[in-house]
mmCIF file of C-alpha atoms in Angstrom:
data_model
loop_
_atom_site.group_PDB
_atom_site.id
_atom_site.type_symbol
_atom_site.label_atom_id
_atom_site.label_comp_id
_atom_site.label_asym_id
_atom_site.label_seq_id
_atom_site.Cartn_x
_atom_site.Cartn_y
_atom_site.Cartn_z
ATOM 1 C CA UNK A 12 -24.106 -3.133 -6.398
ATOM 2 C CA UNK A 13 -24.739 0.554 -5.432
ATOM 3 C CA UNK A 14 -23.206 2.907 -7.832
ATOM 4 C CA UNK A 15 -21.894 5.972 -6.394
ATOM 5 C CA UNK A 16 -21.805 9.035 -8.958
ATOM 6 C CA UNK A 17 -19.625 12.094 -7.195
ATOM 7 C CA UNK A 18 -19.816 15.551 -9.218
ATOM 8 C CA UNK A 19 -18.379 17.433 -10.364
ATOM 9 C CA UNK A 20 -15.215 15.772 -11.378
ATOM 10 C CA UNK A 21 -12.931 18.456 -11.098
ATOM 11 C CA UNK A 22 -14.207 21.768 -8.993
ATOM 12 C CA UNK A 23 -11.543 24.736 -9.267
ATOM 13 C CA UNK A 24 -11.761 27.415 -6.285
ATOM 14 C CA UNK A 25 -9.608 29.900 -4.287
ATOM 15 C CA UNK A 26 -8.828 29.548 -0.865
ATOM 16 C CA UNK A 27 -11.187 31.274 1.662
ATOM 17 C CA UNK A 28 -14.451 29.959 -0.988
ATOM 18 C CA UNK A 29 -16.928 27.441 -0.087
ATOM 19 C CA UNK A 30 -16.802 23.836 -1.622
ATOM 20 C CA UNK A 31 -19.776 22.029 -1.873
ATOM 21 C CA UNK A 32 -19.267 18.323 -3.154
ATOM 22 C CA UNK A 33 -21.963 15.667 -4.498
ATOM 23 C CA UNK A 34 -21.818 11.869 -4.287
ATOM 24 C CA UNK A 35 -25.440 10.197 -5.604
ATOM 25 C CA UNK A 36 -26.249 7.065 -4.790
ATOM 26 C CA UNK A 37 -27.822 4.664 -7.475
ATOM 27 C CA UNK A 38 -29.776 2.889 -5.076
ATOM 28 C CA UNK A 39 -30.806 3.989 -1.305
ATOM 29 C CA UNK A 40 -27.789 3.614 1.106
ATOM 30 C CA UNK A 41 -29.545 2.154 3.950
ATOM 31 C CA UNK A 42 -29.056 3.711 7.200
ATOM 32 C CA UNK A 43 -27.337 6.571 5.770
ATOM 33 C CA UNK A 44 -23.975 4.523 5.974
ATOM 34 C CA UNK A 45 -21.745 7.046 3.614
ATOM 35 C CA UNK A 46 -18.431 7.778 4.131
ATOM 36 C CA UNK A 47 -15.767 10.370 2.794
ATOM 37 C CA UNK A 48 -12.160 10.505 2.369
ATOM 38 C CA UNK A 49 -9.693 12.596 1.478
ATOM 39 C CA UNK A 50 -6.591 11.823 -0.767
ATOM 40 C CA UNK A 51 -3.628 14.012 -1.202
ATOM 41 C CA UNK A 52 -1.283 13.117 -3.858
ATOM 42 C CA UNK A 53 1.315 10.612 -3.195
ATOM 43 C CA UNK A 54 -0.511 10.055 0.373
ATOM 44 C CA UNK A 55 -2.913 7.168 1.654
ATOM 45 C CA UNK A 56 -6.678 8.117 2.095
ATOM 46 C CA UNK A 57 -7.858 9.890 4.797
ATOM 47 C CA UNK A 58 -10.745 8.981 6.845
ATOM 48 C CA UNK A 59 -13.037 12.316 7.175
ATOM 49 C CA UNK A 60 -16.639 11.701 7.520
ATOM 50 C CA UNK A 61 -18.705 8.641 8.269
ATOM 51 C CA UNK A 62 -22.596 8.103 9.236
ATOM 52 C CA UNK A 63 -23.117 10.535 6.703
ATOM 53 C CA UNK A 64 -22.673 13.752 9.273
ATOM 54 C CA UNK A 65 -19.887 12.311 11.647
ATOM 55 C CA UNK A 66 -16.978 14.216 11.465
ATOM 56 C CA UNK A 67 -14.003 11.633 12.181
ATOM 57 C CA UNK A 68 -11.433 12.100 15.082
ATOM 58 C CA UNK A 69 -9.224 15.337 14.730
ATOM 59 C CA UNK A 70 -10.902 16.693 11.691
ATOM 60 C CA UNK A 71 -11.710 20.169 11.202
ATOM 61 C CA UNK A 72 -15.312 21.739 12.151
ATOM 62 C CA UNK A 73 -15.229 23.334 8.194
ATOM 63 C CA UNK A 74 -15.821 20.128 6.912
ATOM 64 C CA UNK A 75 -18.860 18.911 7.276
ATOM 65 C CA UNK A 76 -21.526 16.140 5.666
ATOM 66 C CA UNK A 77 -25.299 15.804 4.949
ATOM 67 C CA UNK A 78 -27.845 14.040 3.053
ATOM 68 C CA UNK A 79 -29.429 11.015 3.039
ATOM 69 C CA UNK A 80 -31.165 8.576 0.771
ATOM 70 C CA UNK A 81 -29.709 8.969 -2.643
ATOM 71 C CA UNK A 82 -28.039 12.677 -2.308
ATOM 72 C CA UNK A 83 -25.204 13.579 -0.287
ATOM 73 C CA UNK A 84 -23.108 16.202 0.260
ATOM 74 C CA UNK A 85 -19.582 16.997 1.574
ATOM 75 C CA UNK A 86 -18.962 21.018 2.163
ATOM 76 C CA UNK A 87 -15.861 22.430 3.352
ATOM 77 C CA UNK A 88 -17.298 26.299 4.222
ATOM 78 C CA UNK A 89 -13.758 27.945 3.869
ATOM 79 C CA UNK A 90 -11.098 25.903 2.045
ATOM 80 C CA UNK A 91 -7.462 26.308 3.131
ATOM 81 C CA UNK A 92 -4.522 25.377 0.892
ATOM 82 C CA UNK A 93 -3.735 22.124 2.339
ATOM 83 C CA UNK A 94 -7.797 21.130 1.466
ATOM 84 C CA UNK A 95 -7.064 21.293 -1.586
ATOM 85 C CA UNK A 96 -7.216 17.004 -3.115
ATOM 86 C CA UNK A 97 -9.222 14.393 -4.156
ATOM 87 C CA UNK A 98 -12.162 13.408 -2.408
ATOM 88 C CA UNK A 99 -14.156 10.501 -2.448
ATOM 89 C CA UNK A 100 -17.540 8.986 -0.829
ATOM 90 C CA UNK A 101 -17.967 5.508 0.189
ATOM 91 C CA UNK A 102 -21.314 3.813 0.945
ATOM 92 C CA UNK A 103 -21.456 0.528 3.197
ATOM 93 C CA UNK A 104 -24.470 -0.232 3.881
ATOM 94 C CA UNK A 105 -24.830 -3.127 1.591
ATOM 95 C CA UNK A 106 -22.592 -5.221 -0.175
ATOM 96 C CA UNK A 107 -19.917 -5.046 -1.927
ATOM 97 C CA UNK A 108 -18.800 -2.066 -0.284
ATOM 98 C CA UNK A 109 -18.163 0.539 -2.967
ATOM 99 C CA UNK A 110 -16.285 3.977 -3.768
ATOM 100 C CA UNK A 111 -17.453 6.785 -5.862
ATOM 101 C CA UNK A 112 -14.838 7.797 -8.966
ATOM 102 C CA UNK A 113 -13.394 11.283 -6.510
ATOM 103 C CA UNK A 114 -13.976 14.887 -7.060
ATOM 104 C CA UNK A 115 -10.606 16.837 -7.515
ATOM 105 C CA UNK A 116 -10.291 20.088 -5.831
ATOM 106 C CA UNK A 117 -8.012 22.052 -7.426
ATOM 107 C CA UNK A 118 -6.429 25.787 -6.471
ATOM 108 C CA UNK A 119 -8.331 28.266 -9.355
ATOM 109 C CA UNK B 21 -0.300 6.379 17.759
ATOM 110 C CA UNK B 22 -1.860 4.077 14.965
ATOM 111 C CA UNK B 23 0.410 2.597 12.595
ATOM 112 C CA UNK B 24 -0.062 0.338 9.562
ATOM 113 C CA UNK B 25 2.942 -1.078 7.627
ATOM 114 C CA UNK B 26 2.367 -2.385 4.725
ATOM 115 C CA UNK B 27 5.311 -4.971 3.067
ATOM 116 C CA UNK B 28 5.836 -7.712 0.117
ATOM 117 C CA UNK B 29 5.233 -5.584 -3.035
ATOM 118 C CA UNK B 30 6.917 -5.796 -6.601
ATOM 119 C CA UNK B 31 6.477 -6.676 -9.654
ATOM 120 C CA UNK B 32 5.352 -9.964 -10.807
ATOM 121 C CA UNK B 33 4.644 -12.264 -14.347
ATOM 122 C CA UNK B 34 0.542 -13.051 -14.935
ATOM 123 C CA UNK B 35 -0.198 -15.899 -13.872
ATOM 124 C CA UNK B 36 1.982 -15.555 -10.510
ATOM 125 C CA UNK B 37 1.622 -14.968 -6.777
ATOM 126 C CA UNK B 38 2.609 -12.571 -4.164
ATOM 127 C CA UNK B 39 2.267 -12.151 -0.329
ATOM 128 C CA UNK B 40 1.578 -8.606 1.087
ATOM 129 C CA UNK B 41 1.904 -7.915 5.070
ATOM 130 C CA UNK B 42 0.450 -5.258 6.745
ATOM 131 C CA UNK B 43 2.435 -5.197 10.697
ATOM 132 C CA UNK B 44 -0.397 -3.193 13.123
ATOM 133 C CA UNK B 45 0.604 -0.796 15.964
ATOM 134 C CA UNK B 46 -0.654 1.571 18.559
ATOM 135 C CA UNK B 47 -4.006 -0.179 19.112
ATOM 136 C CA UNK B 48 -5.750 -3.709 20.215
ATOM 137 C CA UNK B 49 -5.551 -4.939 17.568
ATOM 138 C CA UNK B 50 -8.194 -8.051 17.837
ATOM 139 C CA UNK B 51 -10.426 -5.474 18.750
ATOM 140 C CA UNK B 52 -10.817 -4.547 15.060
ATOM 141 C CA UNK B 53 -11.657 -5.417 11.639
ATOM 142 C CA UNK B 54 -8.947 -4.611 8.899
ATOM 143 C CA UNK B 55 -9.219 -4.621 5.493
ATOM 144 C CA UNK B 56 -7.329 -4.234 1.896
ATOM 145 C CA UNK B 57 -8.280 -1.328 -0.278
ATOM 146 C CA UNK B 58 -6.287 -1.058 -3.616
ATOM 147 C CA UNK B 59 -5.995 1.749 -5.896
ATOM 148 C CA UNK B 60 -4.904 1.479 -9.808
ATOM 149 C CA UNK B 61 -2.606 4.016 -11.161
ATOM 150 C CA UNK B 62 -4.768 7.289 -11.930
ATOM 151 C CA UNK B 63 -7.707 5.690 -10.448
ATOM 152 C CA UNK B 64 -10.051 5.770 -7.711
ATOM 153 C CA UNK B 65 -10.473 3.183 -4.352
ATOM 154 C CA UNK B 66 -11.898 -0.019 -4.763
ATOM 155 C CA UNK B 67 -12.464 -2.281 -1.722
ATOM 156 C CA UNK B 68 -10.727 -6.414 -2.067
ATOM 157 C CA UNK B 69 -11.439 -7.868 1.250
ATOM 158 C CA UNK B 70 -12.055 -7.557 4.660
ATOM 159 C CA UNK B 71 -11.349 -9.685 7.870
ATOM 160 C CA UNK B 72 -12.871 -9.713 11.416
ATOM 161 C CA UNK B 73 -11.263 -8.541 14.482
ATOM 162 C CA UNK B 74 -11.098 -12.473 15.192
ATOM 163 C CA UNK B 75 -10.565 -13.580 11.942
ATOM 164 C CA UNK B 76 -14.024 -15.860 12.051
ATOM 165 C CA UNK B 77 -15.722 -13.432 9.141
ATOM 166 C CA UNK B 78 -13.536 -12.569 5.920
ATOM 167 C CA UNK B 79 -15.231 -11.184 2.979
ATOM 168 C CA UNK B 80 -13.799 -10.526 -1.076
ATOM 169 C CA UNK B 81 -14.767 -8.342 -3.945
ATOM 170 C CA UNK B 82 -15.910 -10.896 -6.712
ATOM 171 C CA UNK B 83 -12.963 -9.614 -8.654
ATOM 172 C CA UNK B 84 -10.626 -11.792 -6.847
ATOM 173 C CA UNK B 85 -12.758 -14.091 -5.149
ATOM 174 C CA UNK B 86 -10.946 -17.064 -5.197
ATOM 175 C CA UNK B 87 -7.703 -15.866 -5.763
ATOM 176 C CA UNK B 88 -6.901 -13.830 -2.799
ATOM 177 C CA UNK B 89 -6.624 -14.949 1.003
ATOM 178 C CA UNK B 90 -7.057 -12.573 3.468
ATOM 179 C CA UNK B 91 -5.832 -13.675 7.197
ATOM 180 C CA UNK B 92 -4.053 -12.722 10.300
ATOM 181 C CA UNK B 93 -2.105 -13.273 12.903
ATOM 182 C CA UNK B 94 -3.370 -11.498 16.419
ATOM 183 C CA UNK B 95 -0.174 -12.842 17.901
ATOM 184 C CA UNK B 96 2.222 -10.905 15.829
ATOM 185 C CA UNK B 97 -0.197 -7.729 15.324
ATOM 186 C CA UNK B 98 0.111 -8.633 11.050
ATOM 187 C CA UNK B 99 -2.501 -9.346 8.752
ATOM 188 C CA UNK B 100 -1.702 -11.132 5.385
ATOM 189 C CA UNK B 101 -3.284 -10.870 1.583
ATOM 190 C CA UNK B 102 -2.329 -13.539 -0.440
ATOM 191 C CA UNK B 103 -2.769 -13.213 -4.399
ATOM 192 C CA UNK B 104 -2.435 -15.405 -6.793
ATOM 193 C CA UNK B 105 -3.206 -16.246 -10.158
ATOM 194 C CA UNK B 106 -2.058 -12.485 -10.422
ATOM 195 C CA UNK B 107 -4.088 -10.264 -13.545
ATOM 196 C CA UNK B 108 -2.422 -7.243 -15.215
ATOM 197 C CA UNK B 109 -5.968 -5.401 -13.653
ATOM 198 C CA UNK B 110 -4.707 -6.283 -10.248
ATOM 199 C CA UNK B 111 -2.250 -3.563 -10.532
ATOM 200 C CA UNK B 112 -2.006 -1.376 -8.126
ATOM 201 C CA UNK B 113 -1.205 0.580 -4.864
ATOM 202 C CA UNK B 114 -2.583 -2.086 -2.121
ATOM 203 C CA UNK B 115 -3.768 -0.369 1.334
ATOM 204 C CA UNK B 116 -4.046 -1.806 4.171
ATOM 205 C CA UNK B 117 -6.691 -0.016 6.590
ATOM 206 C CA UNK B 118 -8.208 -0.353 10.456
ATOM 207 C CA UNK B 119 -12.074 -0.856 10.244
ATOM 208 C CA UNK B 120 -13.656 2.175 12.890
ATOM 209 C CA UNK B 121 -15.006 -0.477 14.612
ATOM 210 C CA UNK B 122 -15.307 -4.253 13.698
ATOM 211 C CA UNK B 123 -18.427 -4.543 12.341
ATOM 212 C CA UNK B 124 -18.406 -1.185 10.453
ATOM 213 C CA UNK B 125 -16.677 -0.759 7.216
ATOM 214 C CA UNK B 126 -15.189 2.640 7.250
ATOM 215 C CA UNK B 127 -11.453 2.949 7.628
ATOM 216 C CA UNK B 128 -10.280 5.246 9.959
ATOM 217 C CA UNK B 129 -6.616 4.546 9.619
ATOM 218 C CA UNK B 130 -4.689 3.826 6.561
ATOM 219 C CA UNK B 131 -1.024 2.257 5.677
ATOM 220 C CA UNK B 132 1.202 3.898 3.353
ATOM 221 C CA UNK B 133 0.331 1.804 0.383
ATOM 222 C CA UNK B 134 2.532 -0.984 -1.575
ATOM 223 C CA UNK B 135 2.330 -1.414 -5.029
ATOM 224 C CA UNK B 136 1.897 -4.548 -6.921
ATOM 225 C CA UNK B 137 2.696 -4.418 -10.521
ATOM 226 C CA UNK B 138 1.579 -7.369 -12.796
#
């Protein structure tokens, strides 16, 4: 099973910053098949990234994904109030299909 | 628009069963894969099963292999999780998500969530 490890667990900024966000993989996720979400409180997930770089339908160009291998990234380059949540990274490229533990973003 | 409605949570003694619905709208929906993610209070997502567009493939987390039945129904737009042999871990918010694309396990819509307490 592929561990995912996102850091850090909690990051505190003010709107207008730049967010970077790290999930590492314990193993190689093959094909770069990483995925993030992001989860508001009280709300379902919501689908954000995929493929590693893909933004998903209707999300904003300030969110954006890299990496591959072991090391990726989620970076939102100028936050806005409603960005601020808990986001996780999901690898499936091999099975079982598995989460990292989130990284809450939280208004400094 | 995409819609997922999840239905059938509660609470329920270990040891018992329960039968969550998810009804599908807005797309084709044997087109696409669907799955269950759940989510323990405070916690993070973990992944319990996942069905083919046509139902042929399903697929379960060893953590209720056994004990869960994913299936659907392409007639009536509704896929099904039954549990049983219910665990205090199993508690939790249950999602029911479209796959992107069948074949791919990202989820690019999600249901509101029902919670199963045991």
């Amino acid at each position: 099973e592929i561990v995912l490890t996102q850091s850090p667990g909690t990051l505190s900024l003010s709107p207008g910053e730049r967010a970077t966000l790290s999930c590492r993989a314990s193993q190689s996720v093959s094909s770069s098949y990483l995925a993030w979400y992001q989860q508001r409180p009280g709300q379902a997930p919501r689908f954000l990234i995929y493929g590693a770089t893909s933004r998903a339908t209707g999300v904003p160009d300030r969110f954006s994904g890299s990496g591959s291998g072991t090391d990726f990234t989620l970076t939102i380059s100028r936050l806005e109030p409603e960005d601020f949540a808990v986001y996780y990274c999901q690898q499936y490229g091999s099975s079982p299909i598995t989460f990292g533990q989130g990284t809450r973003l939280e208004i400094k | 628009e995409v819609q997922l409605l999840e239905s059938g949570g509660g609470l329920v003694q270990p040891g018992g069963s329960l039968k969550l619905s998810c009804v599908a709208s807005g797309f084709t929906f044997t087109t696409y894969a669907m799955t269950w993610v759940r989510q323990a209070p405070g916690k993070g997502l973990e992944w319990v099963s996942a069905i083919s567009g046509n139902g042929g493939h399903i697929y379960y987390a060893d953590s209720v292999k056994g004990r869960f039945t994913f299936s659907r129904d392409n007639s009536k737009n509704t896929v099904y999780l039954q549990m049983n042999s219910l665990r205090a871990e199993d508690t939790a918010v249950y999602y029911c998500a479209k796959n992107l694309r069948d074949g791919e396990a990202t989820y690019d819509y999600w249901g509101q969530g029902t919670l199963v307490t045991v």
